[in-house]
Amino acid sequence: MKKHRTFGIIAFICFLSVVPALGHDCCHHDHHCGDCCDGYHDCCHGSQADRNSTGVAPSSGVANLPNLDGTISEIVYLPGATPDTGMVEVRMQSAGQSELIRLAPCGFLKQSGPHLKEGDTVSLKGFRVAGMEGGLIVATAVQKGDKSLALRDSRGQPLW
């Protein structure tokens, strides 16, 4: 009986910690990359365990896409264990299509640049992966103007 009560209490506490996170729209902000981490915005960290920050890199050769040029229409911050470990994704308009692109952890982008914001025109290299909600492009490099940053190696492994 005591074990059931303990399990019930633990389950209730877990439920209470998840409900506020579900009601908080932390993954859709209209500010630029860096605001979240510089200000330690509560959306860059949370009670979730450290997500797989190495992303979705394939184990063998990567089928790279040609350069993808477009305009950032949305910056999405995925929560991490600390402010700098939250993953940054961008939604980009390119050739009349909207593409979701996974970049890197917020801290890596903040430290290495380029500084990205909605409305920026960028060029990306990457590879496409299938996800639960459709396709995702995992960026291997990003360029804004004359500033470029390598995000992953030729096998798709993160450089952070």
mmCIF file of C-alpha atoms in Angstrom:
data_model
loop_
_atom_site.group_PDB
_atom_site.id
_atom_site.type_symbol
_atom_site.label_atom_id
_atom_site.label_comp_id
_atom_site.label_asym_id
_atom_site.label_seq_id
_atom_site.Cartn_x
_atom_site.Cartn_y
_atom_site.Cartn_z
ATOM 1 C CA MET A 1 0.000 0.000 0.000
ATOM 2 C CA LYS A 2 2.818 2.354 0.879
ATOM 3 C CA LYS A 3 4.499 1.741 -2.520
ATOM 4 C CA HIS A 4 1.281 2.639 -4.365
ATOM 5 C CA ARG A 5 0.930 5.867 -2.379
ATOM 6 C CA THR A 6 4.557 6.833 -3.078
ATOM 7 C CA PHE A 7 4.131 6.124 -6.789
ATOM 8 C CA GLY A 8 0.923 8.177 -6.844
ATOM 9 C CA ILE A 9 2.630 11.137 -5.182
ATOM 10 C CA ILE A 10 5.556 10.990 -7.606
ATOM 11 C CA ALA A 11 3.202 10.741 -10.601
ATOM 12 C CA PHE A 12 1.192 13.739 -9.331
ATOM 13 C CA ILE A 13 4.337 15.854 -8.873
ATOM 14 C CA CYS A 14 5.500 14.946 -12.389
ATOM 15 C CA PHE A 15 2.074 15.899 -13.743
ATOM 16 C CA LEU A 16 2.231 19.286 -12.012
ATOM 17 C CA SER A 17 5.650 20.002 -13.501
ATOM 18 C CA VAL A 18 4.550 19.096 -17.052
ATOM 19 C CA VAL A 19 1.225 20.975 -17.227
ATOM 20 C CA PRO A 20 2.712 24.517 -17.111
ATOM 21 C CA ALA A 21 5.224 23.580 -19.812
ATOM 22 C CA LEU A 22 2.458 22.312 -22.087
ATOM 23 C CA GLY A 23 0.513 25.546 -21.725
ATOM 24 C CA HIS A 24 3.527 27.755 -22.413
ATOM 25 C CA ASP A 25 4.198 28.474 -26.070
ATOM 26 C CA CYS A 26 7.955 28.573 -25.639
ATOM 27 C CA CYS A 27 8.896 27.271 -29.044
ATOM 28 C CA HIS A 28 7.499 30.100 -31.135
ATOM 29 C CA HIS A 29 9.052 33.488 -30.529
ATOM 30 C CA ASP A 30 9.418 36.387 -32.864
ATOM 31 C CA HIS A 31 12.677 37.673 -31.460
ATOM 32 C CA HIS A 32 16.114 37.077 -32.882
ATOM 33 C CA CYS A 33 18.527 34.325 -31.986
ATOM 34 C CA GLY A 34 20.472 35.548 -29.003
ATOM 35 C CA ASP A 35 17.655 37.325 -27.154
ATOM 36 C CA CYS A 36 16.639 34.041 -25.653
ATOM 37 C CA CYS A 37 20.062 33.054 -24.424
ATOM 38 C CA ASP A 38 21.460 36.473 -23.588
ATOM 39 C CA GLY A 39 18.482 37.267 -21.386
ATOM 40 C CA TYR A 40 18.208 33.745 -19.989
ATOM 41 C CA HIS A 41 14.636 33.658 -21.212
ATOM 42 C CA ASP A 42 12.772 30.868 -19.486
ATOM 43 C CA CYS A 43 12.083 29.142 -22.789
ATOM 44 C CA CYS A 44 15.700 28.192 -23.412
ATOM 45 C CA HIS A 45 15.749 25.935 -20.424
ATOM 46 C CA GLY A 46 13.253 23.852 -18.609
ATOM 47 C CA SER A 47 12.704 20.808 -16.519
ATOM 48 C CA GLN A 48 13.221 18.449 -19.446
ATOM 49 C CA ALA A 49 16.300 16.301 -19.457
ATOM 50 C CA ASP A 50 18.988 17.312 -21.875
ATOM 51 C CA ARG A 51 17.602 16.622 -25.331
ATOM 52 C CA ASN A 52 19.689 14.913 -27.939
ATOM 53 C CA SER A 53 21.688 18.006 -28.869
ATOM 54 C CA THR A 54 23.695 16.009 -31.344
ATOM 55 C CA GLY A 55 20.550 16.081 -33.405
ATOM 56 C CA VAL A 56 19.572 13.590 -36.022
ATOM 57 C CA ALA A 57 22.835 13.028 -37.854
ATOM 58 C CA PRO A 58 23.017 9.849 -39.882
ATOM 59 C CA SER A 59 25.656 7.297 -38.955
ATOM 60 C CA SER A 60 27.155 6.986 -42.414
ATOM 61 C CA GLY A 61 27.499 9.211 -45.499
ATOM 62 C CA VAL A 62 25.281 12.271 -45.699
ATOM 63 C CA ALA A 63 23.251 13.031 -48.814
ATOM 64 C CA ASN A 64 23.835 16.765 -48.946
ATOM 65 C CA LEU A 65 21.316 19.092 -50.510
ATOM 66 C CA PRO A 66 22.358 21.849 -52.877
ATOM 67 C CA ASN A 67 22.668 25.292 -51.287
ATOM 68 C CA LEU A 68 19.338 26.487 -49.985
ATOM 69 C CA ASP A 69 18.851 30.253 -50.204
ATOM 70 C CA GLY A 70 15.938 31.993 -48.559
ATOM 71 C CA THR A 71 14.544 34.280 -45.894
ATOM 72 C CA ILE A 72 14.076 33.363 -42.234
ATOM 73 C CA SER A 73 10.377 33.674 -41.396
ATOM 74 C CA GLU A 74 10.457 32.236 -37.867
ATOM 75 C CA ILE A 75 13.001 31.290 -35.222
ATOM 76 C CA VAL A 76 12.065 28.339 -33.022
ATOM 77 C CA TYR A 77 13.773 27.683 -29.681
ATOM 78 C CA LEU A 78 13.595 24.139 -28.371
ATOM 79 C CA PRO A 79 14.155 23.916 -24.610
ATOM 80 C CA GLY A 80 17.389 22.524 -23.226
ATOM 81 C CA ALA A 81 18.753 21.685 -19.790
ATOM 82 C CA THR A 82 20.509 25.078 -19.609
ATOM 83 C CA PRO A 83 19.999 28.360 -21.477
ATOM 84 C CA ASP A 84 22.839 27.661 -23.903
ATOM 85 C CA THR A 85 21.911 24.043 -24.724
ATOM 86 C CA GLY A 86 18.476 24.763 -26.187
ATOM 87 C CA MET A 87 18.418 23.883 -29.891
ATOM 88 C CA VAL A 88 17.595 26.570 -32.461
ATOM 89 C CA GLU A 89 15.561 25.834 -35.570
ATOM 90 C CA VAL A 90 14.460 28.285 -38.240
ATOM 91 C CA ARG A 91 11.583 28.249 -40.659
ATOM 92 C CA MET A 92 12.827 29.541 -43.996
ATOM 93 C CA GLN A 93 10.978 30.574 -47.140
ATOM 94 C CA SER A 94 12.834 29.300 -50.196
ATOM 95 C CA ALA A 95 11.578 28.965 -53.772
ATOM 96 C CA GLY A 96 7.983 29.387 -52.627
ATOM 97 C CA GLN A 97 8.233 26.658 -49.987
ATOM 98 C CA SER A 98 8.545 26.769 -46.220
ATOM 99 C CA GLU A 99 11.368 24.605 -44.855
ATOM 100 C CA LEU A 100 12.153 23.765 -41.223
ATOM 101 C CA ILE A 101 15.898 23.774 -40.576
ATOM 102 C CA ARG A 102 17.693 22.592 -37.432
ATOM 103 C CA LEU A 103 20.754 24.728 -36.754
ATOM 104 C CA ALA A 104 22.639 24.267 -33.465
ATOM 105 C CA PRO A 105 22.388 24.960 -29.728
ATOM 106 C CA CYS A 106 21.688 28.569 -28.829
ATOM 107 C CA GLY A 107 25.018 28.966 -27.004
ATOM 108 C CA PHE A 108 27.040 27.756 -30.003
ATOM 109 C CA LEU A 109 25.284 30.203 -32.336
ATOM 110 C CA LYS A 110 25.625 33.038 -29.834
ATOM 111 C CA GLN A 111 29.357 32.409 -29.431
ATOM 112 C CA SER A 112 30.213 31.701 -33.067
ATOM 113 C CA GLY A 113 27.775 33.839 -35.076
ATOM 114 C CA PRO A 114 26.387 34.851 -37.477
ATOM 115 C CA HIS A 115 23.671 36.701 -35.571
ATOM 116 C CA LEU A 116 20.335 35.617 -37.088
ATOM 117 C CA LYS A 117 16.911 37.247 -36.928
ATOM 118 C CA GLU A 118 13.604 36.969 -38.722
ATOM 119 C CA GLY A 119 13.702 38.580 -42.148
ATOM 120 C CA ASP A 120 17.398 37.769 -42.715
ATOM 121 C CA THR A 121 18.409 36.310 -46.062
ATOM 122 C CA VAL A 122 20.685 33.314 -45.551
ATOM 123 C CA SER A 123 22.279 30.474 -47.472
ATOM 124 C CA LEU A 124 22.357 27.002 -45.930
ATOM 125 C CA LYS A 125 23.959 23.659 -46.654
ATOM 126 C CA GLY A 126 22.509 20.545 -45.069
ATOM 127 C CA PHE A 127 20.781 17.217 -45.423
ATOM 128 C CA ARG A 128 17.138 16.193 -45.252
ATOM 129 C CA VAL A 129 15.793 13.775 -42.640
ATOM 130 C CA ALA A 130 12.294 12.411 -42.138
ATOM 131 C CA GLY A 131 10.626 13.275 -38.873
ATOM 132 C CA MET A 132 7.326 12.648 -37.152
ATOM 133 C CA GLU A 133 5.915 15.952 -38.390
ATOM 134 C CA GLY A 134 7.268 15.838 -41.922
ATOM 135 C CA GLY A 135 10.658 16.711 -43.300
ATOM 136 C CA LEU A 136 13.425 18.514 -41.498
ATOM 137 C CA ILE A 137 16.647 19.848 -42.928
ATOM 138 C CA VAL A 138 19.667 19.565 -40.651
ATOM 139 C CA ALA A 139 22.056 22.389 -41.498
ATOM 140 C CA THR A 140 25.751 21.624 -41.890
ATOM 141 C CA ALA A 141 26.678 25.271 -42.582
ATOM 142 C CA VAL A 142 24.956 28.649 -42.540
ATOM 143 C CA GLN A 143 25.996 31.860 -44.260
ATOM 144 C CA LYS A 144 24.632 35.378 -43.779
ATOM 145 C CA GLY A 145 26.327 38.012 -45.891
ATOM 146 C CA ASP A 146 30.077 37.458 -45.677
ATOM 147 C CA LYS A 147 29.896 35.583 -42.345
ATOM 148 C CA SER A 148 29.646 31.785 -42.481
ATOM 149 C CA LEU A 149 29.655 29.095 -39.825
ATOM 150 C CA ALA A 150 30.205 25.334 -40.121
ATOM 151 C CA LEU A 151 27.737 23.476 -37.884
ATOM 152 C CA ARG A 152 28.460 19.819 -38.697
ATOM 153 C CA ASP A 153 31.219 17.802 -40.331
ATOM 154 C CA SER A 154 30.962 15.817 -43.586
ATOM 155 C CA ARG A 155 29.344 12.887 -41.722
ATOM 156 C CA GLY A 156 26.712 15.155 -40.157
ATOM 157 C CA GLN A 157 28.268 15.099 -36.678
ATOM 158 C CA PRO A 158 27.962 18.362 -34.675
ATOM 159 C CA LEU A 159 30.987 20.630 -34.337
ATOM 160 C CA TRP A 160 30.007 21.980 -30.909
#
